Tab-separated table of C-alpha atoms and ligand atoms in Angstrom:
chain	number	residue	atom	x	y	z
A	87	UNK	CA	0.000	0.000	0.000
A	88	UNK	CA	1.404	3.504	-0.988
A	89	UNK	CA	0.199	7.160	-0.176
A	90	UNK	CA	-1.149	8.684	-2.970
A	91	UNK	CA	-2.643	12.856	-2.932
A	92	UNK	CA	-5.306	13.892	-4.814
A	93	UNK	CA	-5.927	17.762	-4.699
A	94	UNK	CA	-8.980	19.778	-4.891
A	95	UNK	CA	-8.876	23.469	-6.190
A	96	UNK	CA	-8.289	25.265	-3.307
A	97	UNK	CA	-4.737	24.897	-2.141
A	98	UNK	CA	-2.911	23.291	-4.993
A	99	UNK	CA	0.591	24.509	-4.060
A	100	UNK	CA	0.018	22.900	-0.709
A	101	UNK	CA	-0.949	19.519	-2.482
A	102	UNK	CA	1.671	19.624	-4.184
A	103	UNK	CA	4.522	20.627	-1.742
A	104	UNK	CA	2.691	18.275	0.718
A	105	UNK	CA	3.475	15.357	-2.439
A	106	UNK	CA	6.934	16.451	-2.479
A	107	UNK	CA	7.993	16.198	1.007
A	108	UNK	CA	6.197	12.613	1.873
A	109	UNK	CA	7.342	11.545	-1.583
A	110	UNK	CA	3.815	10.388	-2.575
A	111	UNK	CA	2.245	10.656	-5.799
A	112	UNK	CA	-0.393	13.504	-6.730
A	113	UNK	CA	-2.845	12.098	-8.799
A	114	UNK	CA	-4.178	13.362	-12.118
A	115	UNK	CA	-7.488	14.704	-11.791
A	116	UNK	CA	-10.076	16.821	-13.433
A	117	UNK	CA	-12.458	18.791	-11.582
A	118	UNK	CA	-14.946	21.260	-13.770
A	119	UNK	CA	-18.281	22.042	-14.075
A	120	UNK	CA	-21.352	21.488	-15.751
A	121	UNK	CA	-23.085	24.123	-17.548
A	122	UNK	CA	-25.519	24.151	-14.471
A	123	UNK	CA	-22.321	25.192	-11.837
A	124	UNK	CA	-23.072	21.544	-10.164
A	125	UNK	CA	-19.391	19.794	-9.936
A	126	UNK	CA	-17.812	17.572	-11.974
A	127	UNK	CA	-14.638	15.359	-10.423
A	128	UNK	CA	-12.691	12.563	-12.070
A	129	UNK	CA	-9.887	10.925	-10.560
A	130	UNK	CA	-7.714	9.546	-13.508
A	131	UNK	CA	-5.567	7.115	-11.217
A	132	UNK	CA	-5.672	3.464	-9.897
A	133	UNK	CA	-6.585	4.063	-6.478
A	134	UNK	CA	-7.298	0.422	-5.388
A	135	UNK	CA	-6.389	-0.647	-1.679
A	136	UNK	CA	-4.290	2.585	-1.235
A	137	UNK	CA	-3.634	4.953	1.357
A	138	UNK	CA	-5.549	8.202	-0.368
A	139	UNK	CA	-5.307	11.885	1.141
A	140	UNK	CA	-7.492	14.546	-0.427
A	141	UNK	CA	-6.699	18.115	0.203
A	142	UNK	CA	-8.791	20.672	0.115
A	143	UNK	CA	-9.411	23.906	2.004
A	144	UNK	CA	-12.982	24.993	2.638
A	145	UNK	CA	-12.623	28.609	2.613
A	146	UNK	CA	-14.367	31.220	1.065
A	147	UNK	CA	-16.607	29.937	-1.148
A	148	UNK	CA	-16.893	27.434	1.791
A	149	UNK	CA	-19.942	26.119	0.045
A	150	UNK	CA	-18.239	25.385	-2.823
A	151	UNK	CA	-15.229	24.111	-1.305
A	152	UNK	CA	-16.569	21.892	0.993
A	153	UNK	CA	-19.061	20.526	-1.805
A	154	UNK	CA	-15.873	19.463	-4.187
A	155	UNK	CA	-14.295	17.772	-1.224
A	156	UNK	CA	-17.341	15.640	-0.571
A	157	UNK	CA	-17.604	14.950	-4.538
A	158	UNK	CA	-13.750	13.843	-4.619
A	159	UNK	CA	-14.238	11.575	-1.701
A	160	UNK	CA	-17.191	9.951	-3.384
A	161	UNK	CA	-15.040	9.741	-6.654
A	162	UNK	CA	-12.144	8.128	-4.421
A	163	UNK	CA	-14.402	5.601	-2.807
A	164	UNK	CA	-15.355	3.855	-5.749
A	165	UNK	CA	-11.858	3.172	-6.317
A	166	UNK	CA	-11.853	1.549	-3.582
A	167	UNK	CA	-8.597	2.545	-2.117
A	168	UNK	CA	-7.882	1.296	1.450
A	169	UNK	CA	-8.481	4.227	3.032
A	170	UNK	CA	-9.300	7.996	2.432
A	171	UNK	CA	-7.666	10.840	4.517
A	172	UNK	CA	-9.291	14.425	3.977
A	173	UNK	CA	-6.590	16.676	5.028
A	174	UNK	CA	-8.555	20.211	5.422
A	175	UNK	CA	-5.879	23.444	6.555
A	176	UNK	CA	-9.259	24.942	6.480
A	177	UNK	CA	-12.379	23.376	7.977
A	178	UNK	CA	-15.423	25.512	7.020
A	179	UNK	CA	-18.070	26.552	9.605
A	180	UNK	CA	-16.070	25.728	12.568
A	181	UNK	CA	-16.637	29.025	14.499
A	182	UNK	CA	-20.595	27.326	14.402
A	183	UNK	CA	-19.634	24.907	17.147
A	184	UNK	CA	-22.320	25.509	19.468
A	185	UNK	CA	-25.855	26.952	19.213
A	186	UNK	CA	-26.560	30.675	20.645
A	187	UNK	CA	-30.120	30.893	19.942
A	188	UNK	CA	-32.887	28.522	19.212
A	189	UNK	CA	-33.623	27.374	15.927
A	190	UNK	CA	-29.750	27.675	15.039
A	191	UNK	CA	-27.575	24.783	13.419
A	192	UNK	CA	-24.404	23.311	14.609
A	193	UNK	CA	-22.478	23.653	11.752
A	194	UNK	CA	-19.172	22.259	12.564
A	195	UNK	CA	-21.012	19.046	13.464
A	196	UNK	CA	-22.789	18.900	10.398
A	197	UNK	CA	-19.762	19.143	7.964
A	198	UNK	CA	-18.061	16.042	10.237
A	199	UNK	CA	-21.204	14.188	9.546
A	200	UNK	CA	-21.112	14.504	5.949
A	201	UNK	CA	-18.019	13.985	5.671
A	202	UNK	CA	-17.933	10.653	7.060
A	203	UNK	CA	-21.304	10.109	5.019
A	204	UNK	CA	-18.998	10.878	2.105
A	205	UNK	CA	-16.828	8.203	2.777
A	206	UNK	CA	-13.883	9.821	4.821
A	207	UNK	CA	-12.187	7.124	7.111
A	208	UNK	CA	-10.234	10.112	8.374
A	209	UNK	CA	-9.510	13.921	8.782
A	210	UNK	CA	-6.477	16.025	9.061
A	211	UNK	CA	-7.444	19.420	10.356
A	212	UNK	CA	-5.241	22.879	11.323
A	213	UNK	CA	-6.757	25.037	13.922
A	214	UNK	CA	-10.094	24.344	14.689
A	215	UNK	CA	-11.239	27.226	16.402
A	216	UNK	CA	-12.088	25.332	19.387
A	217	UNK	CA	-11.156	22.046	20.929
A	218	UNK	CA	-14.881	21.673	21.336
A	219	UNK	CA	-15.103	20.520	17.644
A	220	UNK	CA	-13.039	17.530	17.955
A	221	UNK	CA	-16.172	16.014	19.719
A	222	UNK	CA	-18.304	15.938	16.876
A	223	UNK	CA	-15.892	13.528	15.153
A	224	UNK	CA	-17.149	9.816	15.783
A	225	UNK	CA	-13.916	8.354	13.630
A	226	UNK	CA	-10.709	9.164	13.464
A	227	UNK	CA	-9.519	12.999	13.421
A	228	UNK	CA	-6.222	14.692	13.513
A	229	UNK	CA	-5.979	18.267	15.118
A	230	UNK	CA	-2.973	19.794	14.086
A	231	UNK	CA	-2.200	22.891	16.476
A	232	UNK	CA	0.103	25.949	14.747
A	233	UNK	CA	1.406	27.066	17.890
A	234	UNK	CA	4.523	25.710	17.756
A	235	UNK	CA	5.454	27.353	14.532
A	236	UNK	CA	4.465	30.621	15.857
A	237	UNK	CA	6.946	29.969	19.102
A	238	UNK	CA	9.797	29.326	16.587
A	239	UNK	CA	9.275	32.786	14.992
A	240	UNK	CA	8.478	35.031	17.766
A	241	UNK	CA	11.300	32.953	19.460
A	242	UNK	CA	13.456	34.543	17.347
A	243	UNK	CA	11.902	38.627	17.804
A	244	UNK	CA	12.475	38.305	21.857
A	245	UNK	CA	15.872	37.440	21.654
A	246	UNK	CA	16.281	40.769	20.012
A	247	UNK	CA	14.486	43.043	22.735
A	248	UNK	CA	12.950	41.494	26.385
A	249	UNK	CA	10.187	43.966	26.638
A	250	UNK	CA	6.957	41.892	25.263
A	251	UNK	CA	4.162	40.862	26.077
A	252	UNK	CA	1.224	38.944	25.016
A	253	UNK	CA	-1.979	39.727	24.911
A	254	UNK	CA	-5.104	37.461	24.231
A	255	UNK	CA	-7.734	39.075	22.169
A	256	UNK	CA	-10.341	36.914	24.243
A	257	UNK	CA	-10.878	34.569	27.084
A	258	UNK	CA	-10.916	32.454	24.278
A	259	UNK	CA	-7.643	32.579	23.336
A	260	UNK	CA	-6.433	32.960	26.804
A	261	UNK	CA	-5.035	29.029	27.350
A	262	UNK	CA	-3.232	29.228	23.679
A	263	UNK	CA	-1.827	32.611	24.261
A	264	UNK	CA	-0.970	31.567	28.285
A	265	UNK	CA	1.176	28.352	26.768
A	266	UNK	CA	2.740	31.371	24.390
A	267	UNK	CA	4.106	33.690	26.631
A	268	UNK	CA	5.431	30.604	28.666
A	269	UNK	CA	7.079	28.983	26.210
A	270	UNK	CA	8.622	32.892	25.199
A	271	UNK	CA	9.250	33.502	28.908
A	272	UNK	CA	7.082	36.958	28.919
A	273	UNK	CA	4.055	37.878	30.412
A	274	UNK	CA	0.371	37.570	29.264
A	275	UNK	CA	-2.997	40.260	29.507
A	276	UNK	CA	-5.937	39.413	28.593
A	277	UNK	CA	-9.005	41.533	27.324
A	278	UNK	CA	-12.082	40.992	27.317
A	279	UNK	CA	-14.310	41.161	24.221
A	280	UNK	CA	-18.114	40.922	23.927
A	281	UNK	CA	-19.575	39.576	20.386
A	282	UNK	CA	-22.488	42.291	19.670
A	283	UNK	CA	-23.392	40.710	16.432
A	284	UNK	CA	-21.691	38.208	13.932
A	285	UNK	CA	-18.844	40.358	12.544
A	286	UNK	CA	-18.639	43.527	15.232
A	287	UNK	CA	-17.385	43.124	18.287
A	288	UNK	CA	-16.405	45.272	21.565
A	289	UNK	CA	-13.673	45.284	23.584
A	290	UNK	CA	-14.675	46.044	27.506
A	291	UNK	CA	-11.201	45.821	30.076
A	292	UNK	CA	-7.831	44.849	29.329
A	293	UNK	CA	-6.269	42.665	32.458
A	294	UNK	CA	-2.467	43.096	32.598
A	295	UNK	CA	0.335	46.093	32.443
A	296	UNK	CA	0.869	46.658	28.618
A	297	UNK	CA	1.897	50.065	27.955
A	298	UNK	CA	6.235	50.592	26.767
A	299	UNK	CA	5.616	47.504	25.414
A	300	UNK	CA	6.218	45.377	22.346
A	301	UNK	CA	2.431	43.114	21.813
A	302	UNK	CA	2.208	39.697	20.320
A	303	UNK	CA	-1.146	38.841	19.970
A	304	UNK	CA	-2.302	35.453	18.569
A	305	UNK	CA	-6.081	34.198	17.101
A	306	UNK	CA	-6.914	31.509	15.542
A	307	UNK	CA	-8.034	33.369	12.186
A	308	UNK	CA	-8.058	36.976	10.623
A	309	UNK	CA	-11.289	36.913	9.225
A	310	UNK	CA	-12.835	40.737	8.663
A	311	UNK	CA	-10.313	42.070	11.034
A	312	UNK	CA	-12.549	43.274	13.347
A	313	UNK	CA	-11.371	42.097	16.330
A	314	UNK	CA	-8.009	42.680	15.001
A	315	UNK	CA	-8.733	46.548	14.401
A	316	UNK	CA	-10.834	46.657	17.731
A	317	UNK	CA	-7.859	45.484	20.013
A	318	UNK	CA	-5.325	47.003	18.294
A	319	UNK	CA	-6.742	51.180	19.214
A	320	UNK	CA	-7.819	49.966	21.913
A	321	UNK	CA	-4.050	48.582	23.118
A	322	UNK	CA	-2.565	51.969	21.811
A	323	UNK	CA	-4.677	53.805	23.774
A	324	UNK	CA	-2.834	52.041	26.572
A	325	UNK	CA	0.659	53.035	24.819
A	326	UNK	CA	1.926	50.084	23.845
A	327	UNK	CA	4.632	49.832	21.348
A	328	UNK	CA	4.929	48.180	18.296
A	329	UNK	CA	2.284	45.059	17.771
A	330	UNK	CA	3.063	41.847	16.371
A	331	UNK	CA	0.101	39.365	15.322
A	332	UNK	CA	0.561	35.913	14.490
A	333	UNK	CA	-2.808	33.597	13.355
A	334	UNK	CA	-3.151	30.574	11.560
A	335	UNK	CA	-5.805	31.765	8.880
A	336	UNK	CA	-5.548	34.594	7.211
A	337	UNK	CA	-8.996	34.220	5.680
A	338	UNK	CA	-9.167	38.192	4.996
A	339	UNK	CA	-12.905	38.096	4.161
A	340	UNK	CA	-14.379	41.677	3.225
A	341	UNK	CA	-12.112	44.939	3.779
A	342	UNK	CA	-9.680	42.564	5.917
A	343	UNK	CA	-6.567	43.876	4.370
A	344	UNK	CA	-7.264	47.411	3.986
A	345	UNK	CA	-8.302	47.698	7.377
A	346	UNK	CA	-5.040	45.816	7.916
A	347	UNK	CA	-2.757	47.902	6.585
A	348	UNK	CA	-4.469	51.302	8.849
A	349	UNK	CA	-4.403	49.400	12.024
A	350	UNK	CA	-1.062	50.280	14.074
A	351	UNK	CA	0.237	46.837	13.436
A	352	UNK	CA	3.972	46.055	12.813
A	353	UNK	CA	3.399	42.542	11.297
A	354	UNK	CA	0.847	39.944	10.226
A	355	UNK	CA	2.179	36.495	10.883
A	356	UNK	CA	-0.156	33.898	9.108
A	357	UNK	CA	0.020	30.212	7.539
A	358	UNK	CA	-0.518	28.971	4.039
A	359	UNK	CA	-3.758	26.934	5.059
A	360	UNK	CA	-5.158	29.635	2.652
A	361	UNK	CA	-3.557	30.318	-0.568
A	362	UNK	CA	-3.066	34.156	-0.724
A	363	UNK	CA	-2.932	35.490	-4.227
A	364	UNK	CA	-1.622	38.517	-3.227
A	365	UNK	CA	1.676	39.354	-1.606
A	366	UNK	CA	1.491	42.753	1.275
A	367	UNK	CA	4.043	44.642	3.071
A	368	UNK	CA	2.909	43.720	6.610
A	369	UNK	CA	2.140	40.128	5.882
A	370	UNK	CA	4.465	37.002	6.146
A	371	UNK	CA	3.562	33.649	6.072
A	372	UNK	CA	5.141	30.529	6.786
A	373	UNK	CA	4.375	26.860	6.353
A	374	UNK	CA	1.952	24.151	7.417
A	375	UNK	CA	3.534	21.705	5.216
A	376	UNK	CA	6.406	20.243	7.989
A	377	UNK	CA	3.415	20.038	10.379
A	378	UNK	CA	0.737	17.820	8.069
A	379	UNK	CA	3.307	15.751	6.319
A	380	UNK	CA	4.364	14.326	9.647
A	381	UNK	CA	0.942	13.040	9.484
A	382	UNK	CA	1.005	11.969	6.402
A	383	UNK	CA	4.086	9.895	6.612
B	539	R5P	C1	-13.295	34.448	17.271
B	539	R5P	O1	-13.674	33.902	18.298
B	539	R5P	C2	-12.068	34.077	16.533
B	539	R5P	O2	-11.106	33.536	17.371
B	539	R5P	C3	-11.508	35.273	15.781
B	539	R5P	O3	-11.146	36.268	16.720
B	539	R5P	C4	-12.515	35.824	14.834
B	539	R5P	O4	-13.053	34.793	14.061
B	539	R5P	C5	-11.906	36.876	13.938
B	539	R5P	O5	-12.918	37.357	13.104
B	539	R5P	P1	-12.878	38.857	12.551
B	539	R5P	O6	-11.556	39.023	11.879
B	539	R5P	O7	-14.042	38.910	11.584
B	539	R5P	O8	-13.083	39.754	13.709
């Protein structure tokens, strides 16, 4: 039995460096559409009683995304390989994890449903928003954590200069950014945030002694910025220095980047689970690759 990656359309360049480093095959494919917009997927490779890993990230259009994911495993399936991995940098509808009002769905349970309806035996997954999703898998899931490569490169800024500190941009954050500023030996505050609606948020207190100095602050995803923009005036109001960010998905929906580039932000650390198109000034981005292709292999 050898590994063998198909890719969807989302994150080729990840497929493919992800091929390269476990030295598996990436399998020909052709994904289209009809004249309708429904997909069309056909895997042109022997896939019987192989290992198979489909990648694919489910960002925006998630509903597209996610809907060619579920169509390649199908595809796979019938070729009866031995088993199908669905390595996803980017699950969709994660931040759904729980329900806030009646009459709301649970969408981060739903998409682990169908995609063991689909025929996944597995999934591969970076960042989930919330440990609390890793419940709603009922087979096997792996829950790759980025926090370690964000260690490694503010590792590297606090050996220049001692005076940083963390801050978490909400309680939720709190436990990731806590095992942060230990492993950086620097101190943590926390602020607290209140979600007024879907995409606006308000920031209330700020716990902790931040002002002369450097801020790292670390989320799961950039999404509209928001909270991003929110914290950031609200920590220079406390005159802090300069402000370093580090998140895992730079998903950048809306005026994300624009908003960006105001804010009194030094640097944008994110990850390639989403392909950028673009390259910007305050934006680097380093690799998930090391991190899933210990997985794979
Ligand atoms: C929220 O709980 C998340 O951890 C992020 O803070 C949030 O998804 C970022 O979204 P936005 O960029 O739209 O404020």
């Amino acid at each position: 039995m050898s590994n063998i990656i198909i890719s969807g359309s989302t994150n080729p360049t990840l497929a493919r460096q992800l091929a390269r480093q476990t030295k598996s095959p990436l399998a020909p494919t052709e994904i289209t559409k009809f004249p309708d917009n429904e997909t069309y997927v056909n895997i042109k490779q022997d896939l019987h009683s192989q290992n198979v890993f489909i990648v694919q990230s489910c960002s925006n259009p998630a509903n597209e995304s996610l809907m060619e994911l579920l169509i390649l495993i199908d595809a796979a399936k019938r070729l009866q390989p031995k088993k199908i991995t669905a390595i996803i940098p980017f699950y969709p509808y994660r931040r759904q994890e729980k329900k806030v009002k009646s009459g709301e769905s649970v969408t981060a349970e739903l998409v682990a449903r169908l995609l063991k309806a689909a025929g996944a035996n597995k999934v591969i997954a970076v960042e989930l928003h919330t440990e609390k999703v890793e419940a709603f898998f009922d087979f096997p899931l792996v829950h790759i954590r980025t926090l370690p490569l964000l260690i490694e490169h503010f590792g590297k800024k606090i050996d220049q200069a001692r005076d940083f500190i963390v801050v978490a941009p909400d309680h939720g954050s709190a436990d990731e950014s806590s095992t942060l500023a230990s492993a950086l030996g620097i101190p943590l505050a926390v602020i607290d945030k209140t979600r007024i609606s879907f995409n606006t948020v308000e920031i209330e207190k700020l716990t902790g002694e931040v002002a002369g100095k450097n801020v790292i602050i670390i989320d799961d995803e950039i999404s509209t910025g928001g909270t991003l923009c929110k914290v950031t005036a609200a920590l220079k109001k406390h005159n802090v220095k300069d402000i370093y960010v580090g998140v895992t998905h730079g998903v950048f929906a809306d005026q994300a980047i624009a908003k960006i580039n105001r804010a009194p932000i030094k640097e944008v650390v994110i990850t390639d689970t989403i392909p950028q198109t673009k390259k910007y000034k305050k934006i680097k981005v380093l690799s998930v690759v090391g991190l899933i292709s210990k997985e794979i292999k």
